Amino acid sequence: MRADIDKIISEMTIEEKISLCSGADSWTTKSMVSHAIPSILMTDGPHGLRKQTNMSDIADINSSRPATCFPAACSTACSWDESILYRIGAAIGEEASCENVSLVLGPGLNIKRNPLCGRNFEYFSEDPILAGKMGAAYVQGMEGVGVGACVKHFACNNQERARMSSNSVISDRALREIYLRPFEIAVTAGKPSAVMCSYNKINGVYSSDNENLLTGILRDEWGFGGVVITDWGAMSNRIKAFKAGCDLNMPGGSNYMEKACLRAIRKGTLSETDIDRSVKRILKLVLKYNDIPVMPGPLPDHNDFAAHAAAESAVLLKNEDSILPLKKGCKTVLIGAMAKNMRYQGSGSSHITPSKITNPTDAMPDLPWVQGCLDNGDTNEMLIEEAREAALNADVAIVFAGLPDAYESEGFDRSSMRMPSGHVRMISEIADVNPNTVVILMCGSPVECHFADSVKAILYMGLPGQAGGEAVRKLLFGDTNPSGRLAETWPIHYEDCVSAPYYSKTDDALYLEDIYVGYRYYDKAGIPVRWPFGYGLSYTTFEYSDLVYKDQSVSVTVTNTGNDGGSEVVQLYIALPQEGIHKPVKELKSFKKVYLEKGESCRITFPLNAGDFAIWNNGWHIQSGTYRFLIGGLSESVDITYEDIETPLWQSGSWFESFSGEPDLKTLEFQTGMLYKPAEAKKGSFTVNNSIAEMKDSSFIMKQMYKAVSSYVLKHSNGKADPDDPAYKMMLNMAVSSPLRAMQINAGLKDSLIRGLVLMANGHFFKGLARMLRG
Ligand code: BGC
């Protein structure tokens, strides 16, 4: 194939080469008949296929062909089971083949930096090892059935506020140890066909233009051989992006900066070799995936597996008096709107039209149901009265609560960690009249659970996908023994999060807390949490014994000591020496999920390598000292003599010694070696990187644009500005806050129009008009 590719490239004109590096439309690459270059189709998304029925309208996100809606990543990560992710990847790949889709845009590997990120439900974990391993397994499954996977969003796209332009200011250490790690694992172990670069800047450089990220780290260090694709509208400077190793600009159709690239080549500021590199990688991808056998016939039926995955991912958070599984013959009532109309997936580009839906009431038709609250999370006296009455007359009340659609979505961050007040009230009123209250939580991220002490059991389903109701049934009645473990910490109050005072409060994302994300912070600062990372109960019990470190491996025996067969997630943490340069108390290094029959034991061995002990300090280094291996309450130490890592000068007296109060910008500036200056959006200095929202108050023309764009979005939402419709909220947010260049790419607006508008917004109306007319 190589020879063919070289031959094709040698026969292409430079114009054709540049053109091939942008898609044809929203979802396909360009075909070039004269060179026998085929086109391939790509679609979202991570939790099932989203092949739009209306391919030409990028904004029509909710109209897609039916496909299996698997549990979202927030759930599947809690399975801690790589084989589940492998099978999900393979199943989505099979459905993709049936739909002639060659590349699936997923999985999402961003770290859950703060519980309020609107898109956390699409991401796996606060921990890089768990996120990376889950992602790698998914990629392997999908690539194994001959469909390409595209891991996203590379990198540091951890807030939805200003997500298309925000600057992630971050130290090298946090970047390497936390935010790049999941990508490193998925790229090296999973070998995805593509990586999607993110919208944001990292330390001032847009991801698409970031040579250190896309070539230095991704290709030279990690050996990535595939294609880098932009997120939709993420291309910043096409010339810099070619040099950086960003290959494919998506969506296509706008010819964005293609003429500028030609001029740069003629001037000698861009070399044709840089373009050839990208063309070669794109050709390799399209020739490989255009060749895959398309599976004929209807979509394979993955519904049962979706139910299995959801049940394996659920986390039993509380089970006082072993109230679950439900005892035979006990009078049970289901309460809450979500029992009949469950929340099973998130909103945005990962939204799927499910092939079937099994709500809890469908799966348990014999159990009575009362509404308790409205779909939007509110409630009223009548609904509460009816629910109390039903609960009073039952042995066990199962209350469904969580976050309705409008509370979390791609495109905006959550405003608080609270559940809707109607849900909170419903739980408390039911718990008041029935001591045997069980809460089933359906939400894509942690919520404040102040009700936890007043109910008997809590089962976290996450966003369990289309067969969620069936999974709930299996768990409640003991057909499946819960075996999920939390993939992120559940704080007691939102204010307990280290980044709470500043997260998503400004457009730029200042990673002041550095590596102290999730449990790394709570452990270090000694802050109590509602439920820790890695936590989850079972209907049986497990005991650990014989923890031994030998020949660079850690082994332990785990025994099922209870009365049921069940799965345990064996988690290996390393506690790091605390002297010298700051370090987390402990870090997850490896894990394995094992099924054990009642009374059965097994021995698990985790091989370790030098990387498991290393921290980033201008390169990976291992500090001499005592390291402890922690598994299931046991611990074993080893003294390692390696090197002394110098403690950074800024550490003394800083937050990194006390872990109390807020981390500060000064320290981050020391760490990055850069003074932080927020981007100024000011008349006179607006560029194509500014948004309509930023320019509207100082420019009449932008005010009109703002109105026009808002009414366009409104028209797409059937004319209803519904605050409960997350798709409307997301689209509006994206449309008005996306940089103008992204509008050019996403909406196909002409370059001359965009440049003219910027001139006008800067107060040069006639110059702007002339620019538009010239175009
Ligand atoms: C999202 C990506 C998605 C793409 C195409 C973007 O807005 O960030 O995750 O794959 O749209 O739908």
CSV table of N, CA and C in Angstrom, one decimal, residues 232-302:
chain,number,residue,atom,x,y,z
A,232,TRP,N,-14.7,19.4,15.9
A,232,TRP,CA,-15.4,20.1,14.9
A,232,TRP,C,-15.4,21.6,15.0
A,233,GLY,N,-14.5,22.2,14.2
A,233,GLY,CA,-14.3,23.7,14.3
A,233,GLY,C,-13.2,24.1,15.1
A,234,ALA,N,-12.3,23.1,15.5
A,234,ALA,CA,-11.2,23.4,16.4
A,234,ALA,C,-9.9,23.9,15.6
A,235,MET,N,-9.9,23.9,14.3
A,235,MET,CA,-8.7,24.4,13.6
A,235,MET,C,-8.5,25.8,13.9
A,236,SER,N,-7.3,26.1,14.3
A,236,SER,CA,-6.9,27.5,14.6
A,236,SER,C,-6.2,28.1,13.4
A,237,ASN,N,-4.9,27.9,13.3
A,237,ASN,CA,-4.2,28.4,12.1
A,237,ASN,C,-3.7,27.2,11.3
A,238,ARG,N,-4.3,27.1,10.1
A,238,ARG,CA,-4.1,25.9,9.3
A,238,ARG,C,-2.6,25.8,8.9
A,239,ILE,N,-1.9,26.9,8.8
A,239,ILE,CA,-0.5,26.8,8.4
A,239,ILE,C,0.3,26.2,9.6
A,240,LYS,N,0.1,26.8,10.8
A,240,LYS,CA,0.8,26.3,12.0
A,240,LYS,C,0.4,24.8,12.2
A,241,ALA,N,-0.9,24.5,12.0
A,241,ALA,CA,-1.4,23.2,12.2
A,241,ALA,C,-0.7,22.2,11.4
A,242,PHE,N,-0.5,22.5,10.1
A,242,PHE,CA,0.3,21.5,9.2
A,242,PHE,C,1.6,21.3,9.8
A,243,LYS,N,2.3,22.3,10.2
A,243,LYS,CA,3.6,22.1,10.8
A,243,LYS,C,3.6,21.3,12.1
A,244,ALA,N,2.5,21.5,12.9
A,244,ALA,CA,2.4,20.9,14.2
A,244,ALA,C,2.0,19.4,14.0
A,245,GLY,N,1.5,19.0,12.8
A,245,GLY,CA,1.2,17.6,12.6
A,245,GLY,C,-0.3,17.3,12.8
A,246,CYS,N,-1.1,18.4,12.6
A,246,CYS,CA,-2.6,18.2,12.6
A,246,CYS,C,-3.0,18.0,11.2
A,247,ASP,N,-3.6,16.8,10.9
A,247,ASP,CA,-3.8,16.4,9.6
A,247,ASP,C,-5.1,16.8,8.9
A,248,LEU,N,-6.2,16.5,9.6
A,248,LEU,CA,-7.5,16.6,8.9
A,248,LEU,C,-8.4,17.7,9.6
A,249,ASN,N,-8.8,18.6,8.8
A,249,ASN,CA,-9.7,19.7,9.4
A,249,ASN,C,-11.1,19.3,9.2
A,250,MET,N,-11.8,19.2,10.3
A,250,MET,CA,-13.3,18.8,10.3
A,250,MET,C,-14.1,19.8,11.0
A,251,PRO,N,-15.4,20.0,10.5
A,251,PRO,CA,-15.9,19.5,9.3
A,251,PRO,C,-15.4,20.2,8.1
A,252,GLY,N,-15.7,19.6,6.9
A,252,GLY,CA,-15.2,20.2,5.7
A,252,GLY,C,-16.2,21.1,5.1
A,253,GLY,N,-15.8,21.6,3.9
A,253,GLY,CA,-16.8,22.4,3.2
A,253,GLY,C,-16.5,23.9,3.2
A,254,SER,N,-15.6,24.3,4.1
A,254,SER,CA,-15.4,25.8,4.2
A,254,SER,C,-14.1,26.2,3.5
A,255,ASN,N,-13.3,25.3,3.1
A,255,ASN,CA,-11.9,25.7,2.5
A,255,ASN,C,-11.1,26.5,3.4
A,256,TYR,N,-11.3,26.4,4.7
A,256,TYR,CA,-10.7,27.3,5.7
A,256,TYR,C,-9.2,27.4,5.5
A,257,MET,N,-8.7,28.6,5.3
A,257,MET,CA,-7.3,29.0,5.1
A,257,MET,C,-6.5,28.2,4.1
A,258,GLU,N,-7.3,27.6,3.1
A,258,GLU,CA,-6.6,26.8,2.1
A,258,GLU,C,-5.7,27.7,1.2
A,259,LYS,N,-6.3,28.9,0.8
A,259,LYS,CA,-5.5,29.8,0.0
A,259,LYS,C,-4.3,30.4,0.8
A,260,ALA,N,-4.5,30.6,2.0
A,260,ALA,CA,-3.4,31.1,2.9
A,260,ALA,C,-2.3,30.1,2.9
A,261,CYS,N,-2.6,28.8,2.9
A,261,CYS,CA,-1.6,27.7,2.9
A,261,CYS,C,-0.8,27.8,1.6
A,262,LEU,N,-1.6,27.9,0.5
A,262,LEU,CA,-0.9,28.0,-0.8
A,262,LEU,C,0.1,29.1,-0.9
A,263,ARG,N,-0.4,30.3,-0.4
A,263,ARG,CA,0.5,31.5,-0.4
A,263,ARG,C,1.7,31.2,0.5
A,264,ALA,N,1.5,30.5,1.6
A,264,ALA,CA,2.7,30.3,2.5
A,264,ALA,C,3.7,29.3,1.8
A,265,ILE,N,3.2,28.4,1.0
A,265,ILE,CA,4.1,27.5,0.3
A,265,ILE,C,4.9,28.3,-0.7
A,266,ARG,N,4.2,29.1,-1.4
A,266,ARG,CA,4.9,29.9,-2.4
A,266,ARG,C,5.9,30.8,-1.8
A,267,LYS,N,5.6,31.4,-0.6
A,267,LYS,CA,6.5,32.3,0.1
A,267,LYS,C,7.6,31.5,0.8
A,268,GLY,N,7.4,30.2,0.9
A,268,GLY,CA,8.5,29.4,1.6
A,268,GLY,C,8.3,29.3,3.1
A,269,THR,N,7.2,29.8,3.6
A,269,THR,CA,7.0,29.7,5.1
A,269,THR,C,6.3,28.4,5.5
A,270,LEU,N,5.8,27.7,4.5
A,270,LEU,CA,5.3,26.3,4.8
A,270,LEU,C,5.8,25.4,3.8
A,271,SER,N,6.3,24.2,4.3
A,271,SER,CA,6.9,23.4,3.3
A,271,SER,C,5.9,22.3,2.8
A,272,GLU,N,6.1,21.9,1.5
A,272,GLU,CA,5.2,20.9,0.9
A,272,GLU,C,5.4,19.6,1.7
A,273,THR,N,6.6,19.4,2.2
A,273,THR,CA,6.8,18.1,2.9
A,273,THR,C,5.8,18.0,4.1
A,274,ASP,N,5.6,19.1,4.8
A,274,ASP,CA,4.7,19.1,5.9
A,274,ASP,C,3.3,18.6,5.5
A,275,ILE,N,2.9,19.1,4.3
A,275,ILE,CA,1.6,18.7,3.8
A,275,ILE,C,1.6,17.3,3.3
A,276,ASP,N,2.6,16.9,2.7
A,276,ASP,CA,2.7,15.5,2.2
A,276,ASP,C,2.6,14.5,3.4
A,277,ARG,N,3.2,14.9,4.5
A,277,ARG,CA,3.1,14.0,5.7
A,277,ARG,C,1.6,13.8,6.1
A,278,SER,N,0.9,14.9,6.1
A,278,SER,CA,-0.5,14.8,6.5
A,278,SER,C,-1.3,14.0,5.4
A,279,VAL,N,-1.0,14.3,4.2
A,279,VAL,CA,-1.7,13.6,3.1
A,279,VAL,C,-1.5,12.1,3.2
A,280,LYS,N,-0.3,11.8,3.5
A,280,LYS,CA,0.1,10.3,3.6
A,280,LYS,C,-0.7,9.6,4.7
A,281,ARG,N,-0.8,10.3,5.8
A,281,ARG,CA,-1.5,9.7,6.9
A,281,ARG,C,-3.0,9.6,6.6
A,282,ILE,N,-3.5,10.6,5.9
A,282,ILE,CA,-5.0,10.6,5.6
A,282,ILE,C,-5.2,9.4,4.6
A,283,LEU,N,-4.3,9.3,3.6
A,283,LEU,CA,-4.5,8.3,2.6
A,283,LEU,C,-4.4,6.9,3.2
A,284,LYS,N,-3.5,6.8,4.1
A,284,LYS,CA,-3.4,5.5,4.8
A,284,LYS,C,-4.7,5.1,5.5
A,285,LEU,N,-5.3,6.1,6.1
A,285,LEU,CA,-6.6,5.9,6.8
A,285,LEU,C,-7.7,5.5,5.9
A,286,VAL,N,-7.9,6.4,4.9
A,286,VAL,CA,-9.0,6.2,4.0
A,286,VAL,C,-8.9,4.9,3.2
A,287,LEU,N,-7.6,4.6,2.8
A,287,LEU,CA,-7.5,3.4,1.9
A,287,LEU,C,-7.7,2.1,2.8
A,288,LYS,N,-7.3,2.2,4.1
A,288,LYS,CA,-7.5,1.0,4.9
A,288,LYS,C,-9.0,0.8,5.3
A,289,TYR,N,-9.6,1.9,5.7
A,289,TYR,CA,-11.0,1.8,6.2
A,289,TYR,C,-12.0,1.8,5.1
A,290,ASN,N,-11.7,2.2,3.9
A,290,ASN,CA,-12.6,2.1,2.8
A,290,ASN,C,-12.8,0.7,2.4
A,291,ASP,N,-11.7,-0.1,2.7
A,291,ASP,CA,-11.7,-1.5,2.3
A,291,ASP,C,-12.4,-2.4,3.2
A,292,ILE,N,-12.9,-1.9,4.4
A,292,ILE,CA,-13.4,-2.9,5.3
A,292,ILE,C,-14.7,-3.5,4.8
A,293,PRO,N,-14.9,-4.8,5.1
A,293,PRO,CA,-16.2,-5.4,4.7
A,293,PRO,C,-17.4,-4.7,5.4
A,294,VAL,N,-18.3,-4.3,4.7
A,294,VAL,CA,-19.5,-3.7,5.3
A,294,VAL,C,-20.4,-4.8,5.7
A,295,MET,N,-20.9,-4.9,7.0
A,295,MET,CA,-21.7,-6.0,7.4
A,295,MET,C,-23.1,-5.7,6.8
A,296,PRO,N,-23.6,-6.7,6.1
A,296,PRO,CA,-24.9,-6.5,5.5
A,296,PRO,C,-26.0,-6.7,6.5
A,297,GLY,N,-27.2,-6.3,6.2
A,297,GLY,CA,-28.4,-6.6,7.0
A,297,GLY,C,-28.6,-5.7,8.2
A,298,PRO,N,-29.6,-6.1,9.0
A,298,PRO,CA,-30.0,-5.2,10.1
A,298,PRO,C,-28.9,-5.1,11.2
A,299,LEU,N,-29.0,-4.1,12.0
A,299,LEU,CA,-28.0,-4.0,13.1
A,299,LEU,C,-28.1,-5.2,14.0
A,300,PRO,N,-26.9,-5.7,14.4
A,300,PRO,CA,-26.9,-6.9,15.4
A,300,PRO,C,-27.6,-6.4,16.7
A,301,ASP,N,-28.2,-7.3,17.4
A,301,ASP,CA,-29.0,-7.0,18.6
A,301,ASP,C,-28.0,-7.0,19.8
A,302,HIS,N,-27.7,-5.8,20.3
A,302,HIS,CA,-26.8,-5.7,21.4
A,302,HIS,C,-27.5,-5.3,22.7
